[in-house]
Amino acid sequence: MYKHNEDKEKDRSKLIIGKRNILMLLSAMVIIVICSLLFFVYFNDSLRQYKTEIRDNNYSEANRIYEDEIEDNTEEENQAKTFLAEEVSKIKNEFINNEMNYNAAMNRLETIESTELISTDVKHTIDEMNELHDSRISYKKGLEFVDSENYIEAIKEFGKVMEEDENFESAQEQIQEIGDNYKSEAIKQAEKYVSNNKYEEAISLLQDADDVIPDDSDILSKLEVYEGQLEKIRAAERQEEMKNAKDEQIIIVENAKIVEQDPEHKALYPDMVQVMIRNDSDKTIKNFEVGVLGFDNNGYPLKIRGNFDFSGGRYEFVGNAEDVNVVAGDRFGENVGWELDDPHGISQVLACVKSVTFYDGSTWDNPYYEYWIKEYKEKPLE
């Protein structure tokens, strides 16, 4: 009796174990099926594949996946754009934090830009990163110039470091330290140049200093003073050159005036500009040109308009005189001139010979003429 019960217990235990094995087998099979389905779904997820290809800089494959499997699916299109925007932000932050180098970051961004899905955002980020990259390069160059004691170029490079650059404060400290020494030396050297009347060298040096240290009041003050002194020197030199050129003229204007031919019949006999010249050369004048400037009764410039001149006139009127046959030492101009349109309003004229052709074929261009024009044209008489 005892043995029979024992056998029954053994059979029952075997049955339970068998059921458990079956359940475990079925559970394993379900798990395998689920895993297989998940595996299939995972590796056939077009959006996941798209992200992978983008991160691997494989634009061609990413573009194929987008066009074949994502495009026209609004939800997945939006997810793709969101992913790209997040990638752009991540790349930018990693570059800013020096966790990704410039070339790697640019390659990633160029791949994303090629998708043309968020082009504006990518371009803006690329521009920002290029600026930061250039800024970092400038900082490194500045340090190299400091090491080589080229302080001018060092200051220029440090000045290019942007505020967003982690090196900005250091660059500003370098500029302050180097700049004070450079400015002091530049001003001392400029003063030395001026003491030797080398104003051009002093001004050039201070202009360079102004480029390096913009808007510095000490540099600008010195520069203004030296430029004013140089202008006075040049004006004096120009006056001397002008006087010499005037004294060395070989054809002289002795007199110039407005001649009224007939007060009552100006249509037939209009007023004219009369210029009297003297031939101080040793040759006979065949033709000459003379420049004439007109002024009203208050001494203000007027345009000179010749008779039947419909152009509106010119401040610098050039009269041509041909076949005048003025022998050496003789004068020319009385009872002749250039007729004016009426009314003209001109009360006074100045004149200067511009050029001459002699009978022997030689010519003379008056060196004084350019000085004269610059001195009097379109300027009130003093």
Short mmCIF file of C-alpha atoms in Angstrom, two decimals:
data_model
loop_
_atom_site.label_atom_id
_atom_site.label_comp_id
_atom_site.label_asym_id
_atom_site.label_seq_id
_atom_site.Cartn_x
_atom_site.Cartn_y
_atom_site.Cartn_z
CA MET A 1 0.00 0.00 0.00
CA TYR A 2 2.75 2.35 0.85
CA LYS A 3 4.61 1.49 -2.36
CA HIS A 4 1.54 2.13 -4.48
CA ASN A 5 1.09 5.61 -3.08
CA GLU A 6 4.75 6.31 -3.63
CA ASP A 7 4.44 5.36 -7.30
CA LYS A 8 1.48 7.65 -7.70
CA GLU A 9 3.40 10.56 -6.22
CA LYS A 10 6.25 9.92 -8.63
CA ASP A 11 3.90 9.90 -11.60
CA ARG A 12 2.29 13.15 -10.44
CA SER A 13 5.71 14.78 -10.05
CA LYS A 14 6.70 13.74 -13.56
CA LEU A 15 3.48 15.22 -14.90
CA ILE A 16 4.10 18.56 -13.20
CA ILE A 17 7.67 18.67 -14.46
CA GLY A 18 6.46 17.90 -17.94
CA LYS A 19 3.95 20.72 -17.85
CA ARG A 20 6.59 23.07 -16.58
CA ASN A 21 8.91 22.14 -19.42
CA ILE A 22 6.18 22.71 -21.92
CA LEU A 23 5.38 26.10 -20.42
CA MET A 24 9.05 27.08 -20.42
CA LEU A 25 9.39 25.94 -24.01
CA LEU A 26 6.34 27.89 -25.05
CA SER A 27 7.59 30.98 -23.18
CA ALA A 28 10.98 30.69 -24.86
CA MET A 29 9.32 30.40 -28.23
CA VAL A 30 7.19 33.49 -27.54
CA ILE A 31 10.26 35.42 -26.44
CA ILE A 32 12.12 34.35 -29.57
CA VAL A 33 9.22 35.43 -31.76
CA ILE A 34 8.93 38.78 -30.00
CA CYS A 35 12.67 39.35 -30.22
CA SER A 36 12.63 38.41 -33.86
CA LEU A 37 9.83 40.86 -34.49
CA LEU A 38 11.61 43.58 -32.55
CA PHE A 39 14.86 42.81 -34.35
CA PHE A 40 13.07 42.95 -37.68
CA VAL A 41 11.31 46.20 -36.81
CA TYR A 42 14.49 47.75 -35.43
CA PHE A 43 16.65 46.96 -38.39
CA ASN A 44 13.93 47.93 -40.85
CA ASP A 45 13.13 51.24 -39.15
CA SER A 46 13.73 53.77 -41.95
CA LEU A 47 14.05 56.74 -39.59
CA ARG A 48 16.65 54.94 -37.48
CA GLN A 49 18.61 54.03 -40.61
CA TYR A 50 18.37 57.64 -41.81
CA LYS A 51 19.82 58.91 -38.53
CA THR A 52 22.67 56.40 -38.70
CA GLU A 53 23.63 57.40 -42.23
CA ILE A 54 23.52 61.10 -41.33
CA ARG A 55 25.80 60.55 -38.33
CA ASP A 56 28.15 58.54 -40.55
CA ASN A 57 28.26 61.45 -43.08
CA ASN A 58 26.80 59.14 -45.75
CA TYR A 59 24.61 61.70 -47.47
CA SER A 60 23.85 59.61 -50.57
CA GLU A 61 22.39 56.70 -48.60
CA ALA A 62 20.60 59.02 -46.18
CA ASN A 63 19.04 60.86 -49.10
CA ARG A 64 17.95 57.59 -50.71
CA ILE A 65 16.27 56.46 -47.50
CA TYR A 66 14.54 59.81 -47.11
CA GLU A 67 13.22 59.89 -50.65
CA ASP A 68 12.17 56.21 -50.75
CA GLU A 69 10.83 55.64 -47.24
CA ILE A 70 10.31 58.91 -45.32
CA GLU A 71 9.21 61.55 -47.80
CA ASP A 72 5.45 62.13 -48.01
CA ASN A 73 5.05 60.72 -44.48
CA THR A 74 4.38 63.96 -42.61
CA GLU A 75 5.07 62.52 -39.17
CA GLU A 76 8.40 60.98 -40.16
CA GLU A 77 9.37 64.07 -42.16
CA ASN A 78 8.87 66.19 -39.03
CA GLN A 79 10.80 63.68 -36.95
CA ALA A 80 13.66 63.80 -39.45
CA LYS A 81 13.77 67.60 -39.34
CA THR A 82 13.68 67.59 -35.54
CA PHE A 83 16.53 65.11 -35.48
CA LEU A 84 18.61 67.24 -37.85
CA ALA A 85 18.01 70.38 -35.80
CA GLU A 86 19.05 68.55 -32.63
CA GLU A 87 22.17 67.25 -34.35
CA VAL A 88 23.12 70.76 -35.48
CA SER A 89 22.74 72.06 -31.92
CA LYS A 90 24.73 69.13 -30.52
CA ILE A 91 27.56 69.57 -33.04
CA LYS A 92 27.74 73.30 -32.31
CA ASN A 93 27.90 72.76 -28.55
CA GLU A 94 30.56 70.07 -28.86
CA PHE A 95 32.66 72.37 -31.05
CA ILE A 96 32.26 75.30 -28.65
CA ASN A 97 33.29 73.06 -25.74
CA ASN A 98 36.29 71.73 -27.72
CA GLU A 99 34.79 68.23 -27.72
CA MET A 100 34.80 68.09 -31.52
CA ASN A 101 37.41 69.53 -33.86
CA TYR A 102 36.60 72.02 -36.62
CA ASN A 103 36.98 69.68 -39.60
CA ALA A 104 34.83 66.96 -38.07
CA ALA A 105 32.14 69.48 -37.15
CA MET A 106 32.14 70.99 -40.64
CA ASN A 107 31.86 67.57 -42.28
CA ARG A 108 28.85 66.76 -40.13
CA LEU A 109 27.18 70.10 -40.82
CA GLU A 110 27.84 69.94 -44.55
CA THR A 111 26.15 66.54 -44.67
CA ILE A 112 23.12 67.95 -42.86
CA GLU A 113 23.10 71.05 -45.07
CA SER A 114 23.07 68.84 -48.17
CA THR A 115 19.67 67.48 -47.13
CA GLU A 116 18.21 70.97 -47.73
CA LEU A 117 15.66 70.28 -44.99
CA ILE A 118 16.92 72.92 -42.53
CA SER A 119 19.37 74.83 -44.75
CA THR A 120 18.89 78.25 -43.13
CA ASP A 121 19.59 76.97 -39.62
CA VAL A 122 22.64 75.02 -40.76
CA LYS A 123 24.09 77.94 -42.73
CA HIS A 124 23.69 80.25 -39.74
CA THR A 125 25.43 77.72 -37.50
CA ILE A 126 28.25 77.23 -40.03
CA ASP A 127 28.78 81.00 -40.17
CA GLU A 128 28.92 81.22 -36.38
CA MET A 129 31.37 78.33 -36.13
CA ASN A 130 33.57 79.77 -38.87
CA GLU A 131 33.76 83.04 -36.94
CA LEU A 132 34.69 81.22 -33.76
CA HIS A 133 37.22 79.09 -35.62
CA ASP A 134 38.85 82.20 -37.13
CA SER A 135 38.84 83.81 -33.71
CA ARG A 136 40.67 80.86 -32.17
CA ILE A 137 43.21 80.91 -34.99
CA SER A 138 43.79 84.65 -34.40
CA TYR A 139 44.43 84.00 -30.72
CA LYS A 140 46.99 81.31 -31.53
CA LYS A 141 48.68 83.59 -34.08
CA GLY A 142 48.78 86.36 -31.49
CA LEU A 143 50.63 84.11 -29.07
CA GLU A 144 53.07 83.12 -31.82
CA PHE A 145 53.74 86.80 -32.63
CA VAL A 146 54.33 87.52 -28.94
CA ASP A 147 56.89 84.70 -28.82
CA SER A 148 58.66 86.19 -31.84
CA GLU A 149 58.39 89.74 -30.32
CA ASN A 150 56.33 91.00 -33.26
CA TYR A 151 54.05 93.03 -31.01
CA ILE A 152 52.23 95.02 -33.71
CA GLU A 153 50.97 91.89 -35.45
CA ALA A 154 50.27 90.30 -32.07
CA ILE A 155 47.94 93.15 -31.09
CA LYS A 156 46.21 92.99 -34.48
CA GLU A 157 45.54 89.27 -34.08
CA PHE A 158 44.39 89.56 -30.46
CA GLY A 159 42.04 92.32 -31.60
CA LYS A 160 40.28 89.83 -33.89
CA VAL A 161 39.33 87.53 -31.00
CA MET A 162 35.54 87.67 -30.57
CA GLU A 163 33.73 87.99 -27.24
CA GLU A 164 32.14 84.54 -27.65
CA ASP A 165 35.61 82.98 -27.77
CA GLU A 166 36.83 81.45 -24.49
CA ASN A 167 40.15 83.21 -25.19
CA PHE A 168 38.61 86.70 -25.30
CA GLU A 169 39.59 87.85 -21.80
CA SER A 170 43.13 86.57 -22.21
CA ALA A 171 43.40 88.34 -25.60
CA GLN A 172 42.23 91.62 -24.05
CA GLU A 173 44.80 91.30 -21.28
CA GLN A 174 47.51 90.73 -23.87
CA ILE A 175 46.39 93.78 -25.84
CA GLN A 176 46.45 95.96 -22.73
CA GLU A 177 49.87 94.80 -21.66
CA ILE A 178 51.50 94.90 -25.09
CA GLY A 179 49.55 97.96 -26.26
CA ASP A 180 50.74 100.27 -23.49
CA ASN A 181 54.36 99.52 -24.27
CA TYR A 182 53.85 99.75 -28.01
CA LYS A 183 51.99 103.08 -27.79
CA SER A 184 54.69 104.61 -25.62
CA GLU A 185 57.44 103.55 -28.02
CA ALA A 186 55.46 104.70 -31.08
CA ILE A 187 54.88 108.20 -29.65
CA LYS A 188 58.53 108.54 -28.64
CA GLN A 189 59.68 107.52 -32.13
CA ALA A 190 57.19 109.90 -33.78
CA GLU A 191 58.48 112.79 -31.66
CA LYS A 192 62.00 111.90 -32.70
CA TYR A 193 61.01 111.96 -36.37
CA VAL A 194 59.38 115.39 -35.97
CA SER A 195 62.47 116.80 -34.23
CA ASN A 196 64.32 115.93 -37.46
CA ASN A 197 61.51 117.41 -39.64
CA LYS A 198 60.48 113.95 -40.82
CA TYR A 199 56.76 114.59 -40.56
CA GLU A 200 55.74 111.99 -43.15
CA GLU A 201 57.53 109.24 -41.21
CA ALA A 202 55.99 110.40 -37.92
CA ILE A 203 52.48 110.48 -39.38
CA SER A 204 52.88 107.09 -41.04
CA LEU A 205 54.06 105.60 -37.74
CA LEU A 206 51.13 107.08 -35.81
CA GLN A 207 48.65 105.94 -38.47
CA ASP A 208 49.95 102.40 -38.04
CA ALA A 209 49.61 102.82 -34.29
CA ASP A 210 46.01 104.00 -34.76
CA ASP A 211 45.27 100.87 -36.78
CA VAL A 212 46.71 98.74 -34.01
CA ILE A 213 45.15 100.68 -31.11
CA PRO A 214 42.04 102.37 -32.57
CA ASP A 215 40.60 105.58 -31.11
CA ASP A 216 43.40 106.12 -28.61
CA SER A 217 43.23 109.80 -27.60
CA ASP A 218 47.01 110.21 -27.16
CA ILE A 219 47.78 108.79 -30.60
CA LEU A 220 44.99 110.73 -32.33
CA SER A 221 46.01 113.99 -30.66
CA LYS A 222 49.61 113.65 -31.83
CA LEU A 223 48.48 112.61 -35.28
CA GLU A 224 46.23 115.66 -35.64
CA VAL A 225 48.99 118.05 -34.59
CA TYR A 226 51.59 116.56 -36.92
CA GLU A 227 49.19 116.44 -39.87
CA GLY A 228 48.37 120.12 -39.33
CA GLN A 229 52.05 121.04 -39.19
CA LEU A 230 52.81 119.03 -42.31
CA GLU A 231 49.93 120.71 -44.15
CA LYS A 232 51.37 124.12 -43.32
CA ILE A 233 54.80 123.04 -44.54
CA ARG A 234 53.36 121.68 -47.78
CA ALA A 235 51.27 124.83 -48.32
CA ALA A 236 54.37 126.98 -47.92
CA GLU A 237 56.30 124.75 -50.32
CA ARG A 238 53.44 124.89 -52.80
CA GLN A 239 53.33 128.69 -52.60
CA GLU A 240 57.06 128.82 -53.27
CA GLU A 241 56.72 126.43 -56.23
CA MET A 242 53.77 128.44 -57.53
CA LYS A 243 55.71 131.72 -57.28
CA ASN A 244 58.68 130.22 -59.10
CA ALA A 245 56.46 128.82 -61.85
CA LYS A 246 54.73 132.19 -62.24
CA ASP A 247 58.02 134.08 -62.42
CA GLU A 248 59.41 131.65 -65.01
CA GLN A 249 56.54 132.05 -67.51
CA ILE A 250 57.69 132.95 -71.00
CA ILE A 251 54.22 134.05 -72.19
CA ILE A 252 52.62 136.47 -69.73
CA VAL A 253 49.02 137.65 -69.30
CA GLU A 254 49.33 141.40 -68.75
CA ASN A 255 45.65 142.17 -68.48
CA ALA A 256 42.21 140.52 -68.73
CA LYS A 257 38.83 142.24 -68.70
CA ILE A 258 35.25 142.34 -70.01
CA VAL A 259 34.90 144.69 -72.96
CA GLU A 260 31.52 146.17 -73.87
CA GLN A 261 31.45 146.54 -77.65
CA ASP A 262 28.08 148.26 -77.96
CA PRO A 263 25.76 148.99 -75.01
CA GLU A 264 22.68 149.25 -77.22
CA HIS A 265 23.15 146.46 -79.79
CA LYS A 266 24.46 143.53 -77.80
CA ALA A 267 22.77 141.01 -80.06
CA LEU A 268 25.00 142.19 -82.90
CA TYR A 269 27.98 143.26 -80.81
CA PRO A 270 28.02 141.21 -77.62
CA ASP A 271 30.40 141.83 -74.74
CA MET A 272 33.65 139.92 -74.97
CA VAL A 273 36.52 138.63 -72.85
CA GLN A 274 39.72 140.39 -73.77
CA VAL A 275 43.11 139.03 -72.75
CA MET A 276 46.35 140.87 -73.37
CA ILE A 277 49.48 138.69 -73.53
CA ARG A 278 53.19 139.48 -73.83
CA ASN A 279 55.68 137.20 -75.62
CA ASP A 280 58.83 137.05 -73.46
CA SER A 281 60.23 134.09 -75.40
CA ASP A 282 62.74 134.36 -78.25
CA LYS A 283 60.30 132.72 -80.70
CA THR A 284 57.25 133.76 -82.69
CA ILE A 285 53.88 132.52 -81.38
CA LYS A 286 51.58 130.93 -83.95
CA ASN A 287 48.73 129.70 -81.73
CA PHE A 288 47.95 129.79 -78.03
CA GLU A 289 45.35 128.71 -75.50
CA VAL A 290 44.37 130.84 -72.53
CA GLY A 291 42.28 129.88 -69.51
CA VAL A 292 39.76 132.40 -68.21
CA LEU A 293 37.81 132.47 -64.92
CA GLY A 294 34.80 134.77 -64.43
CA PHE A 295 33.45 136.45 -61.26
CA ASP A 296 30.43 138.56 -60.41
CA ASN A 297 30.60 142.03 -58.83
CA ASN A 298 30.89 140.42 -55.37
CA GLY A 299 33.85 138.30 -56.40
CA TYR A 300 31.99 134.97 -56.58
CA PRO A 301 32.69 132.53 -59.43
CA LEU A 302 30.43 132.36 -62.48
CA LYS A 303 30.32 129.99 -65.42
CA ILE A 304 31.48 131.57 -68.65
CA ARG A 305 29.14 130.95 -71.57
CA GLY A 306 30.37 131.93 -75.02
CA ASN A 307 28.13 133.41 -77.68
CA PHE A 308 25.88 130.68 -79.17
CA ASP A 309 27.09 128.29 -76.45
CA PHE A 310 24.13 126.14 -75.39
CA SER A 311 26.08 123.91 -72.99
CA GLY A 312 25.43 126.03 -69.92
CA GLY A 313 28.98 127.32 -69.76
CA ARG A 314 32.09 126.31 -67.81
CA TYR A 315 33.91 127.71 -64.79
CA GLU A 316 37.17 127.15 -66.69
CA PHE A 317 36.77 128.75 -70.09
CA VAL A 318 39.62 128.01 -72.54
CA GLY A 319 39.96 130.43 -75.42
CA ASN A 320 41.86 129.44 -78.57
CA ALA A 321 43.77 132.01 -80.59
CA GLU A 322 45.09 130.84 -83.96
CA ASP A 323 47.49 132.40 -86.49
CA VAL A 324 48.23 135.33 -84.17
CA ASN A 325 51.86 135.80 -85.32
CA VAL A 326 53.18 137.33 -82.11
CA VAL A 327 56.89 137.91 -82.53
CA ALA A 328 59.36 137.80 -79.65
CA GLY A 329 58.90 140.74 -77.27
CA ASP A 330 55.58 141.78 -78.81
CA ARG A 331 52.06 141.96 -77.32
CA PHE A 332 48.73 140.63 -78.50
CA GLY A 333 45.07 140.96 -77.54
CA GLU A 334 43.98 144.53 -78.05
CA ASN A 335 40.68 144.93 -79.94
CA VAL A 336 40.11 141.14 -80.05
CA GLY A 337 38.54 138.63 -77.70
CA TRP A 338 35.93 135.92 -77.16
CA GLU A 339 32.28 136.99 -77.37
CA LEU A 340 29.93 136.18 -74.49
CA ASP A 341 26.31 135.17 -74.35
CA ASP A 342 24.02 137.90 -73.05
CA PRO A 343 23.33 138.43 -70.21
CA HIS A 344 26.45 137.04 -68.53
CA GLY A 345 26.71 138.82 -65.18
CA ILE A 346 30.51 138.79 -65.25
CA SER A 347 32.25 141.83 -63.78
CA GLN A 348 35.81 140.60 -63.48
CA VAL A 349 37.99 137.94 -65.11
CA LEU A 350 41.33 136.30 -64.41
CA ALA A 351 43.39 134.72 -67.17
CA CYS A 352 46.49 132.59 -67.63
CA VAL A 353 48.16 131.20 -70.74
CA LYS A 354 47.73 127.43 -70.86
CA SER A 355 49.82 126.39 -73.88
CA VAL A 356 51.61 127.83 -76.91
CA THR A 357 52.60 126.59 -80.36
CA PHE A 358 55.50 128.39 -81.98
CA TYR A 359 56.20 128.82 -85.67
CA ASP A 360 59.17 126.48 -85.51
CA GLY A 361 56.79 123.67 -84.45
CA SER A 362 57.87 123.56 -80.82
CA THR A 363 55.33 123.89 -78.02
CA TRP A 364 55.23 125.17 -74.45
CA ASP A 365 52.86 124.01 -71.71
CA ASN A 366 52.75 126.53 -68.92
CA PRO A 367 53.79 124.84 -65.62
CA TYR A 368 52.11 127.67 -63.70
CA TYR A 369 48.69 126.96 -65.21
CA GLU A 370 47.86 123.97 -62.95
CA TYR A 371 48.84 125.97 -59.86
CA TRP A 372 46.72 128.88 -61.07
CA ILE A 373 43.64 126.72 -61.71
CA LYS A 374 43.89 125.05 -58.31
CA GLU A 375 44.35 128.42 -56.62
CA TYR A 376 41.45 130.32 -58.23
CA LYS A 377 38.93 128.00 -59.95
CA GLU A 378 35.49 128.02 -58.29
CA LYS A 379 36.79 130.01 -55.35
CA PRO A 380 35.70 133.54 -54.32
CA LEU A 381 38.19 136.30 -54.88
CA GLU A 382 39.84 137.55 -51.71
#
